[in-house]
């Protein structure tokens, strides 16, 4: 069977040229976008790979490792003297600053053993402040477990899964924790 074109289907030069041009332009756009720069992400995250983001995550990984090693002195070296922890309650009894952080770390580390502390990095948001201050807000999902004594003198394995935000400030040389430890 032989197909025949109807007289209405014969493309004119006035309609065929714009269609061909549009197809060529569309192909060029697709080719350019396929060859263009791609956003790189930090492995295991959806956070764009930049030197600044990589530096922040490296600093938070130092923190995470120090928690697993129960290194209270190392953690205090990472904390700003302006550190402030808001316990998240309306009452202020559970809030503390740098001196309170030292007490909290040493007390809790004496009680806990076999600490496993992992984080999934969800988002990093940067903020420029007054006097050239630069702050970073790092949103994380924490998955931790540790062994602690129970009320009967035995040991119990505790598991913690929570979301949190670490706030860091650039001191001109390194990122220092302002809250979230």
PDB file of C-alpha atoms in Angstrom:
ATOM      1  CA  UNK A   1       0.000   0.000   0.000  1.00  0.00           C
ATOM      2  CA  UNK A   2       1.388   3.326  -1.004  1.00  0.00           C
ATOM      3  CA  UNK A   3       0.786   6.387   1.198  1.00  0.00           C
ATOM      4  CA  UNK A   4      -0.145   9.589  -0.489  1.00  0.00           C
ATOM      5  CA  UNK A   5       0.087  13.051   0.911  1.00  0.00           C
ATOM      6  CA  UNK A   6      -2.978  15.104   0.893  1.00  0.00           C
ATOM      7  CA  UNK A   7      -2.657  18.528  -0.699  1.00  0.00           C
ATOM      8  CA  UNK A   8      -3.269  20.217   2.683  1.00  0.00           C
ATOM      9  CA  UNK A   9      -0.210  18.536   4.236  1.00  0.00           C
ATOM     10  CA  UNK A  10       2.403  19.890   1.853  1.00  0.00           C
ATOM     11  CA  UNK A  11       4.583  22.121   4.034  1.00  0.00           C
ATOM     12  CA  UNK A  12       5.182  25.550   2.709  1.00  0.00           C
ATOM     13  CA  UNK A  13       8.527  27.232   3.043  1.00  0.00           C
ATOM     14  CA  UNK A  14       6.968  29.787   5.405  1.00  0.00           C
ATOM     15  CA  UNK A  15       5.963  27.135   8.000  1.00  0.00           C
ATOM     16  CA  UNK A  16       8.776  24.609   7.529  1.00  0.00           C
ATOM     17  CA  UNK A  17      11.588  27.096   8.171  1.00  0.00           C
ATOM     18  CA  UNK A  18      10.429  28.275  11.634  1.00  0.00           C
ATOM     19  CA  UNK A  19       9.749  24.690  12.733  1.00  0.00           C
ATOM     20  CA  UNK A  20      13.208  23.564  11.606  1.00  0.00           C
ATOM     21  CA  UNK A  21      14.814  26.566  13.325  1.00  0.00           C
ATOM     22  CA  UNK A  22      12.929  25.873  16.551  1.00  0.00           C
ATOM     23  CA  UNK A  23      14.004  22.218  16.503  1.00  0.00           C
ATOM     24  CA  UNK A  24      17.646  23.163  15.932  1.00  0.00           C
ATOM     25  CA  UNK A  25      17.512  25.762  18.708  1.00  0.00           C
ATOM     26  CA  UNK A  26      15.919  23.236  21.086  1.00  0.00           C
ATOM     27  CA  UNK A  27      18.618  20.698  20.281  1.00  0.00           C
ATOM     28  CA  UNK A  28      21.351  23.261  20.884  1.00  0.00           C
ATOM     29  CA  UNK A  29      19.841  24.183  24.273  1.00  0.00           C
ATOM     30  CA  UNK A  30      19.668  20.522  25.308  1.00  0.00           C
ATOM     31  CA  UNK A  31      23.253  19.950  24.227  1.00  0.00           C
ATOM     32  CA  UNK A  32      24.502  23.040  26.080  1.00  0.00           C
ATOM     33  CA  UNK A  33      22.696  22.106  29.277  1.00  0.00           C
ATOM     34  CA  UNK A  34      24.047  18.563  29.150  1.00  0.00           C
ATOM     35  CA  UNK A  35      27.606  19.835  28.800  1.00  0.00           C
ATOM     36  CA  UNK A  36      27.297  22.727  31.267  1.00  0.00           C
ATOM     37  CA  UNK A  37      28.625  22.790  34.822  1.00  0.00           C
ATOM     38  CA  UNK A  38      26.898  20.435  37.215  1.00  0.00           C
ATOM     39  CA  UNK A  39      26.353  21.063  40.884  1.00  0.00           C
ATOM     40  CA  UNK A  40      28.594  18.842  42.967  1.00  0.00           C
ATOM     41  CA  UNK A  41      27.398  17.700  46.355  1.00  0.00           C
ATOM     42  CA  UNK A  42      29.331  16.651  49.426  1.00  0.00           C
ATOM     43  CA  UNK A  43      29.287  12.860  49.521  1.00  0.00           C
ATOM     44  CA  UNK A  44      26.229  11.456  51.287  1.00  0.00           C
ATOM     45  CA  UNK A  45      24.446  14.835  51.407  1.00  0.00           C
ATOM     46  CA  UNK A  46      22.473  17.221  49.264  1.00  0.00           C
ATOM     47  CA  UNK A  47      24.736  20.067  50.352  1.00  0.00           C
ATOM     48  CA  UNK A  48      26.585  21.837  47.556  1.00  0.00           C
ATOM     49  CA  UNK A  49      30.315  21.197  47.579  1.00  0.00           C
ATOM     50  CA  UNK A  50      32.085  24.483  48.252  1.00  0.00           C
ATOM     51  CA  UNK A  51      35.284  25.095  50.172  1.00  0.00           C
ATOM     52  CA  UNK A  52      33.310  26.798  52.919  1.00  0.00           C
ATOM     53  CA  UNK A  53      30.720  24.020  53.243  1.00  0.00           C
ATOM     54  CA  UNK A  54      33.444  21.379  53.176  1.00  0.00           C
ATOM     55  CA  UNK A  55      35.320  23.239  55.921  1.00  0.00           C
ATOM     56  CA  UNK A  56      32.196  23.405  58.067  1.00  0.00           C
ATOM     57  CA  UNK A  57      31.452  19.719  57.716  1.00  0.00           C
ATOM     58  CA  UNK A  58      35.091  18.895  58.498  1.00  0.00           C
ATOM     59  CA  UNK A  59      34.816  20.952  61.685  1.00  0.00           C
ATOM     60  CA  UNK A  60      31.545  19.251  62.663  1.00  0.00           C
ATOM     61  CA  UNK A  61      33.160  15.868  61.983  1.00  0.00           C
ATOM     62  CA  UNK A  62      35.943  16.821  64.418  1.00  0.00           C
ATOM     63  CA  UNK A  63      33.203  17.546  66.956  1.00  0.00           C
ATOM     64  CA  UNK A  64      31.438  14.243  66.218  1.00  0.00           C
ATOM     65  CA  UNK A  65      34.664  12.266  66.654  1.00  0.00           C
ATOM     66  CA  UNK A  66      35.466  14.065  69.916  1.00  0.00           C
ATOM     67  CA  UNK A  67      32.024  13.083  71.266  1.00  0.00           C
ATOM     68  CA  UNK A  68      32.655   9.424  70.433  1.00  0.00           C
ATOM     69  CA  UNK A  69      36.072   9.635  72.110  1.00  0.00           C
ATOM     70  CA  UNK A  70      34.608  11.430  75.168  1.00  0.00           C
ATOM     71  CA  UNK A  71      37.173  14.200  74.639  1.00  0.00           C
ATOM     72  CA  UNK A  72      35.690  16.983  76.793  1.00  0.00           C
ATOM     73  CA  UNK A  73      38.879  19.077  76.608  1.00  0.00           C
ATOM     74  CA  UNK A  74      38.921  18.873  72.798  1.00  0.00           C
ATOM     75  CA  UNK A  75      35.252  19.854  72.619  1.00  0.00           C
ATOM     76  CA  UNK A  76      35.842  22.871  74.837  1.00  0.00           C
ATOM     77  CA  UNK A  77      38.610  24.010  72.478  1.00  0.00           C
ATOM     78  CA  UNK A  78      36.031  23.988  69.669  1.00  0.00           C
ATOM     79  CA  UNK A  79      33.502  26.060  71.639  1.00  0.00           C
ATOM     80  CA  UNK A  80      33.417  29.829  71.520  1.00  0.00           C
ATOM     81  CA  UNK A  81      33.697  31.730  74.810  1.00  0.00           C
ATOM     82  CA  UNK A  82      30.316  33.137  73.726  1.00  0.00           C
ATOM     83  CA  UNK A  83      28.788  29.640  73.713  1.00  0.00           C
ATOM     84  CA  UNK A  84      25.180  29.553  74.887  1.00  0.00           C
ATOM     85  CA  UNK A  85      22.850  26.567  75.036  1.00  0.00           C
ATOM     86  CA  UNK A  86      19.135  27.127  75.345  1.00  0.00           C
ATOM     87  CA  UNK A  87      17.584  23.958  76.750  1.00  0.00           C
ATOM     88  CA  UNK A  88      14.493  24.527  74.626  1.00  0.00           C
ATOM     89  CA  UNK A  89      12.145  25.076  77.538  1.00  0.00           C
ATOM     90  CA  UNK A  90      10.431  28.286  78.659  1.00  0.00           C
ATOM     91  CA  UNK A  91      12.204  28.105  82.017  1.00  0.00           C
ATOM     92  CA  UNK A  92      15.837  29.161  82.031  1.00  0.00           C
ATOM     93  CA  UNK A  93      17.109  26.597  84.548  1.00  0.00           C
ATOM     94  CA  UNK A  94      18.415  24.321  81.806  1.00  0.00           C
ATOM     95  CA  UNK A  95      20.244  27.063  79.866  1.00  0.00           C
ATOM     96  CA  UNK A  96      24.016  27.365  80.193  1.00  0.00           C
ATOM     97  CA  UNK A  97      27.054  29.123  78.769  1.00  0.00           C
ATOM     98  CA  UNK A  98      30.673  28.132  78.253  1.00  0.00           C
ATOM     99  CA  UNK A  99      31.310  27.294  81.943  1.00  0.00           C
ATOM    100  CA  UNK A 100      28.148  25.189  82.056  1.00  0.00           C
ATOM    101  CA  UNK A 101      29.230  23.371  78.905  1.00  0.00           C
ATOM    102  CA  UNK A 102      32.390  22.204  80.644  1.00  0.00           C
ATOM    103  CA  UNK A 103      30.364  20.827  83.550  1.00  0.00           C
ATOM    104  CA  UNK A 104      27.801  19.154  81.270  1.00  0.00           C
ATOM    105  CA  UNK A 105      30.462  17.464  79.158  1.00  0.00           C
ATOM    106  CA  UNK A 106      32.517  16.078  82.029  1.00  0.00           C
ATOM    107  CA  UNK A 107      29.423  14.901  83.958  1.00  0.00           C
ATOM    108  CA  UNK A 108      27.789  13.169  80.996  1.00  0.00           C
ATOM    109  CA  UNK A 109      30.998  11.590  79.710  1.00  0.00           C
ATOM    110  CA  UNK A 110      31.672  10.064  83.158  1.00  0.00           C
ATOM    111  CA  UNK A 111      28.322   8.290  82.969  1.00  0.00           C
ATOM    112  CA  UNK A 112      28.368   7.110  79.352  1.00  0.00           C
ATOM    113  CA  UNK A 113      30.396   4.403  77.631  1.00  0.00           C
ATOM    114  CA  UNK A 114      30.524   2.894  74.154  1.00  0.00           C
ATOM    115  CA  UNK A 115      29.321   6.076  72.487  1.00  0.00           C
ATOM    116  CA  UNK A 116      28.323   5.885  68.825  1.00  0.00           C
ATOM    117  CA  UNK A 117      27.443   9.290  67.388  1.00  0.00           C
ATOM    118  CA  UNK A 118      26.588   9.781  63.731  1.00  0.00           C
ATOM    119  CA  UNK A 119      25.101  12.669  61.787  1.00  0.00           C
ATOM    120  CA  UNK A 120      23.381  13.229  58.503  1.00  0.00           C
ATOM    121  CA  UNK A 121      23.912  16.714  57.180  1.00  0.00           C
ATOM    122  CA  UNK A 122      20.675  18.201  55.873  1.00  0.00           C
ATOM    123  CA  UNK A 123      21.364  21.880  55.225  1.00  0.00           C
ATOM    124  CA  UNK A 124      23.895  24.653  55.748  1.00  0.00           C
ATOM    125  CA  UNK A 125      22.777  28.252  55.871  1.00  0.00           C
ATOM    126  CA  UNK A 126      25.250  31.143  56.042  1.00  0.00           C
ATOM    127  CA  UNK A 127      24.679  34.542  57.613  1.00  0.00           C
ATOM    128  CA  UNK A 128      26.862  37.636  57.544  1.00  0.00           C
ATOM    129  CA  UNK A 129      26.605  39.749  60.676  1.00  0.00           C
ATOM    130  CA  UNK A 130      27.938  42.991  62.043  1.00  0.00           C
ATOM    131  CA  UNK A 131      31.669  43.672  62.237  1.00  0.00           C
ATOM    132  CA  UNK A 132      32.511  41.039  59.616  1.00  0.00           C
ATOM    133  CA  UNK A 133      31.114  38.167  61.677  1.00  0.00           C
ATOM    134  CA  UNK A 134      30.103  35.126  59.687  1.00  0.00           C
ATOM    135  CA  UNK A 135      27.795  32.481  61.124  1.00  0.00           C
ATOM    136  CA  UNK A 136      26.793  29.097  59.837  1.00  0.00           C
ATOM    137  CA  UNK A 137      23.694  27.135  60.780  1.00  0.00           C
ATOM    138  CA  UNK A 138      24.162  23.420  60.158  1.00  0.00           C
ATOM    139  CA  UNK A 139      20.991  21.326  60.296  1.00  0.00           C
ATOM    140  CA  UNK A 140      21.665  17.693  61.196  1.00  0.00           C
ATOM    141  CA  UNK A 141      19.910  14.452  62.000  1.00  0.00           C
ATOM    142  CA  UNK A 142      21.635  12.784  64.936  1.00  0.00           C
ATOM    143  CA  UNK A 143      21.673   9.031  65.452  1.00  0.00           C
ATOM    144  CA  UNK A 144      23.438   8.116  68.682  1.00  0.00           C
ATOM    145  CA  UNK A 145      23.670   5.257  71.124  1.00  0.00           C
ATOM    146  CA  UNK A 146      25.547   4.859  74.373  1.00  0.00           C
ATOM    147  CA  UNK A 147      25.647   2.699  77.477  1.00  0.00           C
ATOM    148  CA  UNK A 148      24.652   4.257  80.818  1.00  0.00           C
ATOM    149  CA  UNK A 149      23.956   2.869  84.296  1.00  0.00           C
ATOM    150  CA  UNK A 150      20.296   2.334  85.132  1.00  0.00           C
ATOM    151  CA  UNK A 151      18.557   2.899  88.490  1.00  0.00           C
ATOM    152  CA  UNK A 152      19.290  -0.695  89.589  1.00  0.00           C
ATOM    153  CA  UNK A 153      23.026  -0.428  88.988  1.00  0.00           C
ATOM    154  CA  UNK A 154      22.928  -2.369  85.741  1.00  0.00           C
ATOM    155  CA  UNK A 155      23.824  -1.072  82.320  1.00  0.00           C
ATOM    156  CA  UNK A 156      21.385  -0.110  79.626  1.00  0.00           C
ATOM    157  CA  UNK A 157      21.938   0.803  76.004  1.00  0.00           C
ATOM    158  CA  UNK A 158      20.215   4.074  75.112  1.00  0.00           C
ATOM    159  CA  UNK A 159      19.382   5.106  71.575  1.00  0.00           C
ATOM    160  CA  UNK A 160      18.752   8.688  70.511  1.00  0.00           C
ATOM    161  CA  UNK A 161      17.498   9.971  67.191  1.00  0.00           C
ATOM    162  CA  UNK A 162      16.880  13.666  66.913  1.00  0.00           C
ATOM    163  CA  UNK A 163      17.242  16.648  64.667  1.00  0.00           C
ATOM    164  CA  UNK A 164      19.377  19.547  65.711  1.00  0.00           C
ATOM    165  CA  UNK A 165      21.074  22.689  64.603  1.00  0.00           C
ATOM    166  CA  UNK A 166      24.705  23.516  65.210  1.00  0.00           C
ATOM    167  CA  UNK A 167      25.570  27.210  65.132  1.00  0.00           C
ATOM    168  CA  UNK A 168      29.167  28.107  64.363  1.00  0.00           C
ATOM    169  CA  UNK A 169      30.980  31.399  63.950  1.00  0.00           C
ATOM    170  CA  UNK A 170      34.135  32.104  61.966  1.00  0.00           C
ATOM    171  CA  UNK A 171      36.731  33.632  64.294  1.00  0.00           C
ATOM    172  CA  UNK A 172      39.115  34.598  61.475  1.00  0.00           C
ATOM    173  CA  UNK A 173      41.027  31.303  61.649  1.00  0.00           C
ATOM    174  CA  UNK A 174      38.529  28.526  62.297  1.00  0.00           C
ATOM    175  CA  UNK A 175      34.870  27.733  62.912  1.00  0.00           C
ATOM    176  CA  UNK A 176      33.881  27.883  66.586  1.00  0.00           C
ATOM    177  CA  UNK A 177      30.658  26.453  68.054  1.00  0.00           C
ATOM    178  CA  UNK A 178      28.185  28.998  69.462  1.00  0.00           C
ATOM    179  CA  UNK A 179      25.470  26.446  70.291  1.00  0.00           C
ATOM    180  CA  UNK A 180      24.263  22.958  69.561  1.00  0.00           C
ATOM    181  CA  UNK A 181      27.010  20.862  71.148  1.00  0.00           C
TER     182      UNK A 181
END
